[in-house]
Amino acid sequence: MTGVPASAAGGPRTAPVVRQAGLWNIANVLTMLRLVLVPAFVLLLMHDDGTDPAWRAFAWAAFAVAMITDVFDGHLARAYNLVTDFGKIADPIADKAIMGAALICLSVLGDLPWWVTGVILFRELGITLMRFWVIKHGVIPASRGGKIKTLAQGTAVGMYVLLLTGPLATFRWWVMAVAVALTVATGLDYVRQAVVLRRAGLARERALRAEQAERDTAR
């Protein structure tokens, strides 16, 4: 025994132990809450065929809570190293579920044109599938435009959940128009990024194969 730590004496070093975040952390709890809110929101919105202003206000409150938790759970997970496999899967599912449920219910009630619901859902599902398509080449980061789009969608849908009349009803139409425009514009930008990312990834793969072929020939 020399009293000198093994690392200082040149001996083998033990890799630091990285604590894995448990399933029951605040970020995942917020995600679970958002999932639970989806059926509750639907029941509140569709109560009495969506004609009761009080129930629509309760539905708006549930939708608002879901949108707020969407902002905080991802931030908490990244800030406090609470990222888990469950969160990676459940968080986007919860996001799409609450927005999709709201859009479909509003269209069923006749408050929102079906083409609006179709455009938004097609974009959201399409971009999600596209991310998986190019994931082996890299990750498409969330853009500032995408975040603004999410805010616009949440604001517009929230206004449609409430039974608004007069100037507010007209104003919400314009907010939804902006949300749809941002939905399409950011969707096209993500497609462009995916194409560029995939081309770069395929080019790297071809270069690696060519390099490997040269090594094999030189042997």
Protein backbone atom coordinates (compact mmCIF):
# COMPACT_ATOMS: atom_id res chain seq x y z
CA MET A 1 0.00 0.00 0.00
CA THR A 2 1.49 3.31 -1.06
CA GLY A 3 -1.41 5.49 -0.05
CA VAL A 4 -1.56 6.85 -3.61
CA PRO A 5 -4.89 6.50 -5.41
CA ALA A 6 -4.87 4.02 -8.27
CA SER A 7 -5.76 6.80 -10.75
CA ALA A 8 -2.78 8.88 -9.67
CA ALA A 9 -0.42 5.88 -9.78
CA GLY A 10 -1.37 5.05 -13.32
CA GLY A 11 -3.59 2.14 -12.34
CA PRO A 12 -6.97 1.32 -13.83
CA ARG A 13 -9.63 3.98 -13.44
CA THR A 14 -13.19 3.23 -12.57
CA ALA A 15 -15.73 4.90 -14.83
CA PRO A 16 -17.95 7.34 -12.99
CA VAL A 17 -21.38 6.01 -12.18
CA VAL A 18 -24.09 7.90 -14.03
CA ARG A 19 -27.35 8.00 -12.15
CA GLN A 20 -30.26 6.93 -14.34
CA ALA A 21 -33.38 9.01 -13.82
CA GLY A 22 -36.24 6.96 -12.43
CA LEU A 23 -39.62 6.62 -14.08
CA TRP A 24 -41.43 8.56 -11.34
CA ASN A 25 -39.88 11.97 -11.77
CA ILE A 26 -41.63 15.33 -12.11
CA ALA A 27 -41.18 15.50 -15.89
CA ASN A 28 -42.76 12.09 -16.47
CA VAL A 29 -45.54 12.81 -13.98
CA LEU A 30 -46.46 15.92 -15.96
CA THR A 31 -46.46 13.88 -19.16
CA MET A 32 -48.72 11.27 -17.54
CA LEU A 33 -51.02 14.04 -16.34
CA ARG A 34 -51.29 15.30 -19.91
CA LEU A 35 -52.23 11.83 -21.12
CA VAL A 36 -54.91 11.53 -18.43
CA LEU A 37 -56.27 14.94 -19.38
CA VAL A 38 -57.01 13.83 -22.95
CA PRO A 39 -60.13 11.72 -22.20
CA ALA A 40 -61.20 14.19 -19.50
CA PHE A 41 -60.93 17.05 -22.00
CA VAL A 42 -62.98 15.14 -24.59
CA LEU A 43 -65.75 14.38 -22.08
CA LEU A 44 -65.90 18.01 -20.97
CA LEU A 45 -65.91 19.40 -24.50
CA MET A 46 -68.50 16.99 -25.88
CA HIS A 47 -70.85 17.23 -22.87
CA ASP A 48 -74.37 18.17 -23.94
CA ASP A 49 -73.17 18.25 -27.58
CA GLY A 50 -70.79 21.08 -26.76
CA THR A 51 -73.56 23.62 -26.24
CA ASP A 52 -72.99 24.44 -22.56
CA PRO A 53 -70.62 27.41 -22.09
CA ALA A 54 -69.70 26.30 -18.57
CA TRP A 55 -68.59 22.85 -19.68
CA ARG A 56 -66.71 24.38 -22.59
CA ALA A 57 -64.91 26.61 -20.08
CA PHE A 58 -63.95 23.53 -18.03
CA ALA A 59 -62.70 21.88 -21.23
CA TRP A 60 -60.64 24.99 -21.99
CA ALA A 61 -59.09 24.79 -18.51
CA ALA A 62 -58.11 21.15 -19.08
CA PHE A 63 -56.64 22.04 -22.48
CA ALA A 64 -54.72 24.98 -20.99
CA VAL A 65 -53.24 22.78 -18.25
CA ALA A 66 -52.17 20.25 -20.89
CA MET A 67 -50.48 22.96 -22.97
CA ILE A 68 -48.70 24.39 -19.92
CA THR A 69 -47.39 20.98 -18.81
CA ASP A 70 -46.15 20.45 -22.37
CA VAL A 71 -43.90 23.47 -21.91
CA PHE A 72 -42.58 22.51 -18.50
CA ASP A 73 -42.03 18.75 -18.69
CA GLY A 74 -39.46 18.94 -21.48
CA HIS A 75 -37.67 21.86 -19.84
CA LEU A 76 -37.50 20.07 -16.48
CA ALA A 77 -36.30 16.84 -18.08
CA ARG A 78 -33.40 18.59 -19.82
CA ALA A 79 -32.52 20.97 -16.99
CA TYR A 80 -32.40 18.33 -14.25
CA ASN A 81 -31.24 15.31 -16.28
CA LEU A 82 -34.62 13.58 -16.00
CA VAL A 83 -34.72 12.32 -19.58
CA THR A 84 -36.01 8.73 -19.72
CA ASP A 85 -37.01 6.31 -22.48
CA PHE A 86 -40.60 6.58 -21.29
CA GLY A 87 -40.50 10.35 -21.61
CA LYS A 88 -39.00 10.22 -25.11
CA ILE A 89 -41.92 8.08 -26.26
CA ALA A 90 -44.80 9.37 -24.14
CA ASP A 91 -44.13 13.11 -24.48
CA PRO A 92 -44.71 13.39 -28.25
CA ILE A 93 -47.66 10.99 -27.98
CA ALA A 94 -49.25 13.20 -25.32
CA ASP A 95 -48.64 16.31 -27.43
CA LYS A 96 -50.28 14.83 -30.52
CA ALA A 97 -53.10 13.23 -28.52
CA ILE A 98 -54.38 16.40 -26.84
CA MET A 99 -54.11 18.52 -30.00
CA GLY A 100 -55.58 15.82 -32.21
CA ALA A 101 -58.46 15.20 -29.81
CA ALA A 102 -59.25 18.92 -29.68
CA LEU A 103 -59.20 19.36 -33.46
CA ILE A 104 -61.31 16.28 -34.17
CA CYS A 105 -63.87 17.11 -31.48
CA LEU A 106 -64.20 20.69 -32.69
CA SER A 107 -64.76 19.47 -36.24
CA VAL A 108 -67.33 16.90 -35.07
CA LEU A 109 -69.17 19.70 -33.27
CA GLY A 110 -69.10 21.78 -36.44
CA ASP A 111 -67.04 24.58 -34.90
CA LEU A 112 -63.91 24.01 -37.02
CA PRO A 113 -63.75 23.06 -40.72
CA TRP A 114 -62.54 19.52 -41.32
CA TRP A 115 -59.93 20.74 -43.81
CA VAL A 116 -58.19 22.67 -41.02
CA THR A 117 -58.10 19.56 -38.85
CA GLY A 118 -56.86 17.52 -41.80
CA VAL A 119 -54.04 19.92 -42.68
CA ILE A 120 -52.75 20.16 -39.12
CA LEU A 121 -52.98 16.43 -38.36
CA PHE A 122 -51.42 15.47 -41.69
CA ARG A 123 -48.51 17.81 -41.03
CA GLU A 124 -47.95 16.66 -37.43
CA LEU A 125 -48.13 12.94 -38.19
CA GLY A 126 -46.16 13.32 -41.41
CA ILE A 127 -43.29 15.18 -39.75
CA THR A 128 -43.19 12.64 -36.91
CA LEU A 129 -42.87 9.75 -39.40
CA MET A 130 -40.29 11.70 -41.40
CA ARG A 131 -38.14 12.15 -38.28
CA PHE A 132 -38.04 8.36 -37.90
CA TRP A 133 -37.22 8.03 -41.61
CA VAL A 134 -34.03 10.06 -41.31
CA ILE A 135 -33.11 9.31 -37.69
CA LYS A 136 -30.19 7.06 -38.69
CA HIS A 137 -28.63 10.03 -40.45
CA GLY A 138 -29.23 12.51 -37.64
CA VAL A 139 -31.86 14.32 -35.59
CA ILE A 140 -33.87 17.23 -36.96
CA PRO A 141 -33.90 19.80 -34.13
CA ALA A 142 -37.01 21.73 -33.20
CA SER A 143 -36.83 25.12 -34.88
CA ARG A 144 -37.93 28.48 -33.53
CA GLY A 145 -40.62 28.51 -36.21
CA GLY A 146 -41.87 25.16 -34.97
CA LYS A 147 -42.15 26.47 -31.43
CA ILE A 148 -44.06 29.55 -32.64
CA LYS A 149 -46.31 27.24 -34.64
CA THR A 150 -47.08 25.20 -31.52
CA LEU A 151 -47.93 28.38 -29.59
CA ALA A 152 -50.18 29.60 -32.41
CA GLN A 153 -51.95 26.25 -32.64
CA GLY A 154 -52.51 26.08 -28.90
CA THR A 155 -53.83 29.64 -28.76
CA ALA A 156 -56.14 29.18 -31.75
CA VAL A 157 -57.55 25.83 -30.62
CA GLY A 158 -58.01 27.16 -27.09
CA MET A 159 -60.06 30.05 -28.45
CA TYR A 160 -62.21 27.63 -30.46
CA VAL A 161 -62.83 25.49 -27.39
CA LEU A 162 -64.51 28.47 -25.76
CA LEU A 163 -67.91 29.57 -27.07
CA LEU A 164 -66.87 33.01 -28.27
CA THR A 165 -69.10 35.44 -30.15
CA GLY A 166 -68.76 38.81 -31.82
CA PRO A 167 -65.31 40.31 -32.49
CA LEU A 168 -63.57 37.57 -30.49
CA ALA A 169 -65.07 34.91 -32.74
CA THR A 170 -63.75 36.79 -35.77
CA PHE A 171 -60.36 37.29 -34.16
CA ARG A 172 -59.98 33.58 -33.39
CA TRP A 173 -60.52 32.82 -37.08
CA TRP A 174 -57.52 34.97 -37.94
CA VAL A 175 -55.44 33.35 -35.20
CA MET A 176 -56.30 29.93 -36.64
CA ALA A 177 -55.41 31.18 -40.14
CA VAL A 178 -51.97 32.20 -38.86
CA ALA A 179 -51.59 28.82 -37.11
CA VAL A 180 -52.44 26.93 -40.31
CA ALA A 181 -50.01 29.06 -42.34
CA LEU A 182 -47.23 28.41 -39.83
CA THR A 183 -48.13 24.71 -39.79
CA VAL A 184 -47.67 24.44 -43.55
CA ALA A 185 -44.57 26.68 -43.73
CA THR A 186 -42.69 24.94 -40.91
CA GLY A 187 -43.72 21.55 -42.27
CA LEU A 188 -42.17 22.35 -45.64
CA ASP A 189 -39.01 23.60 -43.89
CA TYR A 190 -38.73 20.33 -41.95
CA VAL A 191 -39.10 18.39 -45.21
CA ARG A 192 -36.25 20.45 -46.69
CA GLN A 193 -34.08 19.74 -43.62
CA ALA A 194 -34.88 16.04 -43.82
CA VAL A 195 -33.90 15.86 -47.50
CA VAL A 196 -30.62 17.70 -46.85
CA LEU A 197 -29.87 15.52 -43.82
CA ARG A 198 -30.57 12.30 -45.70
CA ARG A 199 -28.45 13.33 -48.68
CA ALA A 200 -25.55 14.21 -46.37
CA GLY A 201 -25.93 10.91 -44.55
CA LEU A 202 -25.96 8.90 -47.78
CA ALA A 203 -22.91 10.81 -49.01
CA ARG A 204 -21.04 9.93 -45.81
CA GLU A 205 -22.00 6.28 -46.19
CA ARG A 206 -20.75 6.20 -49.80
CA ALA A 207 -17.49 7.87 -48.75
CA LEU A 208 -16.98 5.32 -45.98
CA ARG A 209 -17.67 2.42 -48.34
CA ALA A 210 -15.21 3.84 -50.88
CA GLU A 211 -12.58 4.29 -48.18
CA GLN A 212 -13.11 0.73 -46.96
CA ALA A 213 -12.85 -0.57 -50.52
CA GLU A 214 -9.51 1.24 -50.96
CA ARG A 215 -8.21 -0.31 -47.74
CA ASP A 216 -9.29 -3.77 -48.88
CA THR A 217 -7.60 -3.26 -52.27
CA ALA A 218 -4.35 -2.09 -50.65
CA ARG A 219 -4.08 -5.24 -48.54
